GROMACS .gro file of C-alpha atoms in nm:
model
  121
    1UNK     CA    1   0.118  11.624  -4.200
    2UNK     CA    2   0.368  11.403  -4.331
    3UNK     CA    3   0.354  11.036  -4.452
    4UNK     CA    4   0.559  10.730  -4.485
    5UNK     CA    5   0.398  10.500  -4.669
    6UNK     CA    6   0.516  10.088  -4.623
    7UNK     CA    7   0.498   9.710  -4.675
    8UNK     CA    8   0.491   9.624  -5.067
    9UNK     CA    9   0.685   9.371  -5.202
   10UNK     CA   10   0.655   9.106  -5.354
   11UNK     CA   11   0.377   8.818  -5.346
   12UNK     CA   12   0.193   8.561  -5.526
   13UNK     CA   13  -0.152   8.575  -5.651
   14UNK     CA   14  -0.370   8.528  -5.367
   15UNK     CA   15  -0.128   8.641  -5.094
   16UNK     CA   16  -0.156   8.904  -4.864
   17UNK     CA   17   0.005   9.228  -4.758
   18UNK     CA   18  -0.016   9.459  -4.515
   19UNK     CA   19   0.029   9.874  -4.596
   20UNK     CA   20   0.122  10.076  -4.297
   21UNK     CA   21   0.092  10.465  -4.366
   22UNK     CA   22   0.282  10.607  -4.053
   23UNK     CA   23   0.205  10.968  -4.014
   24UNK     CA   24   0.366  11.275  -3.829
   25UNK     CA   25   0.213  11.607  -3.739
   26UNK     CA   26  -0.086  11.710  -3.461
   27UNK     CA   27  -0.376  11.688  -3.731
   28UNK     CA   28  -0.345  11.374  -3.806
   29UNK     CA   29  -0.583  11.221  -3.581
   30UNK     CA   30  -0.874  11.464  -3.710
   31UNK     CA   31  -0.762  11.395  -4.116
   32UNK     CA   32  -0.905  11.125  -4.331
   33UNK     CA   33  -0.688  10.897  -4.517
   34UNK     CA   34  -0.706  10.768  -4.823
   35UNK     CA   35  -0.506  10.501  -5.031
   36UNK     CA   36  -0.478  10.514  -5.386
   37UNK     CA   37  -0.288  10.310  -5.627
   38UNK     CA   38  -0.122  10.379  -5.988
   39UNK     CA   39  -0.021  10.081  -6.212
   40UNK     CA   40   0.275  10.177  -6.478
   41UNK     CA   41   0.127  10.423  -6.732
   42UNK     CA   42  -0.187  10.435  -6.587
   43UNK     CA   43  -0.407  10.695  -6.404
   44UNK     CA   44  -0.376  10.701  -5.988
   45UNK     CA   45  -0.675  10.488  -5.892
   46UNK     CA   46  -0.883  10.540  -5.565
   47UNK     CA   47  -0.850  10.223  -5.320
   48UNK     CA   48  -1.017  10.298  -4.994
   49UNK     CA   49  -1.062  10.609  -4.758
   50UNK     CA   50  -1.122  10.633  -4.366
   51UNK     CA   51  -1.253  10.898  -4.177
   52UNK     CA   52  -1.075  11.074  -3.905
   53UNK     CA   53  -1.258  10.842  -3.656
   54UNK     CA   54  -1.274  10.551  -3.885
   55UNK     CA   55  -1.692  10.586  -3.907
   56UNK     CA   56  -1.720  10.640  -4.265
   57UNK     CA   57  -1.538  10.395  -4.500
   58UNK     CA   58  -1.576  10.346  -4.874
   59UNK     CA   59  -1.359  10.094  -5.128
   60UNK     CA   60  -1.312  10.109  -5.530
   61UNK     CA   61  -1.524   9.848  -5.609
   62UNK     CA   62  -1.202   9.630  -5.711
   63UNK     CA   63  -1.108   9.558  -5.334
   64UNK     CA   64  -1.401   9.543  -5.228
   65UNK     CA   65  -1.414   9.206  -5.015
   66UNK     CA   66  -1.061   9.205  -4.988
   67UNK     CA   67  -0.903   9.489  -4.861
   68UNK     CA   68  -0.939   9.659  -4.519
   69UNK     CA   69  -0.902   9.946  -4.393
   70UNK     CA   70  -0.839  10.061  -4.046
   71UNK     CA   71  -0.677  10.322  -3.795
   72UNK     CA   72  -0.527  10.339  -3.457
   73UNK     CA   73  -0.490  10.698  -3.403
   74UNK     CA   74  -0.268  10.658  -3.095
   75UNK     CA   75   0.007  10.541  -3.325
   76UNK     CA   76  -0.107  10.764  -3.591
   77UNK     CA   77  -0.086  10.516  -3.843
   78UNK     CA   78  -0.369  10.380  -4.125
   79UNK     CA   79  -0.307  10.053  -4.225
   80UNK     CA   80  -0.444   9.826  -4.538
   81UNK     CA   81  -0.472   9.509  -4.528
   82UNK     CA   82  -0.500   9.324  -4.875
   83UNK     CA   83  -0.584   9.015  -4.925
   84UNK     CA   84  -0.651   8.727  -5.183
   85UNK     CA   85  -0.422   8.926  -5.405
   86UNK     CA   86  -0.430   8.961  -5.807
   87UNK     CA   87  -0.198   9.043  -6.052
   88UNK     CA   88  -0.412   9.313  -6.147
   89UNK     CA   89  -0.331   9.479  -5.729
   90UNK     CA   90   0.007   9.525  -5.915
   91UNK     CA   91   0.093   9.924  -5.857
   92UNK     CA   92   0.242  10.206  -5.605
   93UNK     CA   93   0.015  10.242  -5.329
   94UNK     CA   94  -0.004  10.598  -5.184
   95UNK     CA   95  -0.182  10.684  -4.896
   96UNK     CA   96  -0.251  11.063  -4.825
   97UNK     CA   97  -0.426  11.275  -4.573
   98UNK     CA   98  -0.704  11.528  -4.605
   99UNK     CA   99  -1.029  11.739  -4.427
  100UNK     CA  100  -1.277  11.431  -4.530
  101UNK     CA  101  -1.328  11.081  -4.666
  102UNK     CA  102  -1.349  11.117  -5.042
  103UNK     CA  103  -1.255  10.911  -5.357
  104UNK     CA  104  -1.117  11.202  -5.547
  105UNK     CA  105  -0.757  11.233  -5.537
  106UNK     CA  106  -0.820  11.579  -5.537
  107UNK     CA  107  -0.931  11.596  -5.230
  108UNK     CA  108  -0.609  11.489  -5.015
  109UNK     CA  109  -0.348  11.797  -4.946
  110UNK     CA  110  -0.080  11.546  -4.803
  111UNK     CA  111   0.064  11.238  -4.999
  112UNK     CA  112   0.290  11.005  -4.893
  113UNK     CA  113   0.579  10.846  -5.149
  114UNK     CA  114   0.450  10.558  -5.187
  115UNK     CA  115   0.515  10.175  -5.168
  116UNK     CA  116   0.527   9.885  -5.443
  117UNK     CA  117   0.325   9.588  -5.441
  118UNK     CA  118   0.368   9.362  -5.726
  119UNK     CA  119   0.150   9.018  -5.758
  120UNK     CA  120   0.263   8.771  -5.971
  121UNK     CA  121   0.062   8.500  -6.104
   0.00000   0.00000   0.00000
């Protein structure tokens, strides 16, 4: 599985964005993706995680509210949508592919490069 990972830029606090994570390869539809999100010199936070057939869901507690995210497997693509945007969203959002929905980084075999969102106040 590969990823492309798109849509940062930049916003103003309480904005929104939308992340597209476009995906190639015939196991897509049966991964899970996650998104996950690392801030300059900090540790690659989890964000949110679908399953394969978008019934299990989970968000950090951070987005919770606010982000959303979905799937349409027939374009193989995972999308977040963000909104009422902080300063604090400020980071590289990766999304990546694995076997199930976790929050562990860890758990994901396929990442994708990543895009940058960047909320100013």
């Amino acid at each position: 599985v590969q990823l492309q990972a798109s849509g940062g830029g930049l916003v103003q606090a309480g904005d929104s964005l939308r992340l597209s994570c476009a995906a190639s390869g015939r196991t897509f539809s049966s991964a899970a993706v996650g998104w996950f999100r690392q801030a300059p010199g900090k540790e690659r936070d989890f964000v949110a995680t679908i399953s394969w057939r978008g019934g299990i869901i989970y968000y950090a507690d951070s987005v919770k509210g606010r982000f959303t995210i979905s799937r349409d497997n027939t374009k193989n693509t995972v999308y977040l949508q963000m909104n009422s945007l902080k300063p604090e969203d400020t980071a590289v959002y990766y999304c990546a592919a694995g076997a199930s929905a976790q929050t562990a980084a860890a758990s994901y075999s396929y990442w994708g490069q990543g895009t940058l969102v960047t909320v100013s106040s």
